[in-house]
mmCIF file of C-alpha atoms in Angstrom:
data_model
loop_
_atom_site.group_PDB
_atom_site.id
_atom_site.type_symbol
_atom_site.label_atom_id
_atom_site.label_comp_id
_atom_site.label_asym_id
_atom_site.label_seq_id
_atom_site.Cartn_x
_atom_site.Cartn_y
_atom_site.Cartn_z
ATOM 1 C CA UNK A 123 -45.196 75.459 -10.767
ATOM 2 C CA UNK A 124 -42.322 77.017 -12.330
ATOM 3 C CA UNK A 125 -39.216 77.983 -9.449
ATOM 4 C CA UNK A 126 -36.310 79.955 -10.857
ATOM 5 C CA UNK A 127 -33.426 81.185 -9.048
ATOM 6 C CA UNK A 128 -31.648 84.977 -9.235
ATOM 7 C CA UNK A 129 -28.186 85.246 -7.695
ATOM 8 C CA UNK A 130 -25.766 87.670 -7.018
ATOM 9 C CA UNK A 131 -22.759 88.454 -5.402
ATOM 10 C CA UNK A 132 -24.284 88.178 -1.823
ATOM 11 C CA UNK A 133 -27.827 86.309 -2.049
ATOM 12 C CA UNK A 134 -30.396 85.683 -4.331
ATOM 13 C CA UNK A 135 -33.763 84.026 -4.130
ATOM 14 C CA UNK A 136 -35.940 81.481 -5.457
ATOM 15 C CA UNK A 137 -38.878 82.623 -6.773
ATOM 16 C CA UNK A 138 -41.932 80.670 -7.640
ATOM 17 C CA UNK A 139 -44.095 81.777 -10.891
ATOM 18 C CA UNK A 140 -48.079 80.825 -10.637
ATOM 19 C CA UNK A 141 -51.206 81.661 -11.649
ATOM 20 C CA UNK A 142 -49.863 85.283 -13.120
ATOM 21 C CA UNK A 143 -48.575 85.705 -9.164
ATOM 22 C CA UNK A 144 -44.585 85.575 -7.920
ATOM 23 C CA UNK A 145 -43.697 84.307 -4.399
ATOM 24 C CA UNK A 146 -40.109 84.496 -3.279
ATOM 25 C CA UNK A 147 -37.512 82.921 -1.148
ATOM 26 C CA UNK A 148 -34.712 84.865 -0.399
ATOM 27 C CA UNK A 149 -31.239 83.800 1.168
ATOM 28 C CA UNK A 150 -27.687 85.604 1.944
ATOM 29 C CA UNK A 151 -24.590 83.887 1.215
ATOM 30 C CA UNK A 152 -22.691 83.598 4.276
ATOM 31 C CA UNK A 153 -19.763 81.504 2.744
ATOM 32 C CA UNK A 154 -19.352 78.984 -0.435
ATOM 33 C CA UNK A 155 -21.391 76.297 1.804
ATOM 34 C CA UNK A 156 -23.645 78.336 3.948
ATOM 35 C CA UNK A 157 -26.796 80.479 3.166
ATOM 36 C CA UNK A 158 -28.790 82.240 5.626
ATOM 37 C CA UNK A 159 -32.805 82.262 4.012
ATOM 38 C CA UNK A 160 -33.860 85.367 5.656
ATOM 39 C CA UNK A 161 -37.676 85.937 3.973
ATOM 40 C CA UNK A 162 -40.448 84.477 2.214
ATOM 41 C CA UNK A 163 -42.718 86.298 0.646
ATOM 42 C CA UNK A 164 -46.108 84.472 -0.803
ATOM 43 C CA UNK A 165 -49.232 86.891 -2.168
ATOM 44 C CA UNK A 166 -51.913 86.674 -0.766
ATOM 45 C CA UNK A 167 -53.775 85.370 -4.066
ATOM 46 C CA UNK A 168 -51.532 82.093 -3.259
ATOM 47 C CA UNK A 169 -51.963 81.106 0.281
ATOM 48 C CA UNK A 170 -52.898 77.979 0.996
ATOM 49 C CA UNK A 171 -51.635 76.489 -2.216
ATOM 50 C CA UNK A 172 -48.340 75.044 -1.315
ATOM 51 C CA UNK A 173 -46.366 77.502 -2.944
ATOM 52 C CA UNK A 174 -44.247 78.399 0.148
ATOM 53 C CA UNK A 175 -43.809 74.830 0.866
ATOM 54 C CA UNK A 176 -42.421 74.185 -2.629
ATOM 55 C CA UNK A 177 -40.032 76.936 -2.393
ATOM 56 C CA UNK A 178 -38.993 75.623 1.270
ATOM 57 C CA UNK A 179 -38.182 72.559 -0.634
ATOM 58 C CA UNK A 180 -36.756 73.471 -3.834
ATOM 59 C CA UNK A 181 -34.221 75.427 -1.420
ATOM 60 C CA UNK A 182 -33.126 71.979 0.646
ATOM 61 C CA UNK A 183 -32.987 70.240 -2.938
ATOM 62 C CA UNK A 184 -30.647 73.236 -3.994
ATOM 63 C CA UNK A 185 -28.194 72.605 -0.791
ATOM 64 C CA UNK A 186 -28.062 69.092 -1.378
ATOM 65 C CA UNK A 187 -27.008 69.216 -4.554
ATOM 66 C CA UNK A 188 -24.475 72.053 -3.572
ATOM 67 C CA UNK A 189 -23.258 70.820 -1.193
ATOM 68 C CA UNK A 190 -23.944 73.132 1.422
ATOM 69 C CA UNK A 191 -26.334 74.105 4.788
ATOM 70 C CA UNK A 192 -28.747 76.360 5.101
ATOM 71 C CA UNK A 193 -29.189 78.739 8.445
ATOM 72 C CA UNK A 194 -32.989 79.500 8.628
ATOM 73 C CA UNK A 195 -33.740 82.830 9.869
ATOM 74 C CA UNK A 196 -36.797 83.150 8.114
ATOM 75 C CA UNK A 197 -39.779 82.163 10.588
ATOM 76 C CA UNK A 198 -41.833 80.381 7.897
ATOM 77 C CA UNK A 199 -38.546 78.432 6.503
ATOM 78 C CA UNK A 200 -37.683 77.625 10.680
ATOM 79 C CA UNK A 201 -41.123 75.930 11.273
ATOM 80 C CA UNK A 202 -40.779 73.901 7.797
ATOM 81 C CA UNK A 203 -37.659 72.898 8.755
ATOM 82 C CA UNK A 204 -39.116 72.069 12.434
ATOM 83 C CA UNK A 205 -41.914 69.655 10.891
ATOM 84 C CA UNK A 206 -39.362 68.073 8.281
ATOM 85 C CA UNK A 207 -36.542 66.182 10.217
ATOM 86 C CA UNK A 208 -35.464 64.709 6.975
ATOM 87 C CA UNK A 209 -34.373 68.208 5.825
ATOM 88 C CA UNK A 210 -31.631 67.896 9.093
ATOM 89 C CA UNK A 211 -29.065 67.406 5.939
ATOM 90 C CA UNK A 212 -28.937 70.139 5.221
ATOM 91 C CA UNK A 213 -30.604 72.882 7.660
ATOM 92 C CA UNK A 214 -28.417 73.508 10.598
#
């Protein structure tokens, strides 16, 4: 699975290419060490695959090597970060 990243001056996203199908993760920057990841988005066609998961991840992976936290707004990232204490790094 292929996961890319888009930024701008205020956000971006991560976005996961598979099977022909995108999925996306996307985040608000609310300072130079703090995003808010407000939405994820997985097709239906990819459910149950893991592609959310591996987005949630590649986005803690992305703050730890930044440097910075992540605020998760986004219910799906909120109960990944629940069942991952390890991500507590990173995800205030």
């Amino acid at each position: 699975m292929q996961i890319t990243e888009e930024t701008g001056q205020s956000g971006g996203r991560f976005i996961a290419r598979v099977e022909g199908a995108e999925a996306e993760m996307t985040y608000s920057r609310a300072s130079p060490q703090l995003i808010i990841i407000d939405h994820t988005g997985v097709p239906d066609s990819l459910r149950g695959k893991g592609v959310g998961q591996a987005l949630a991840l590649h986005a803690v992976e992305a703050a730890r090597a930044g440097g910075w936290k992540i605020i998760p707004l986004c219910p799906f990232f909120k109960a990944q970060a629940q069942r991952h204490q390890e991500w507590r790094d990173v995800v205030n």
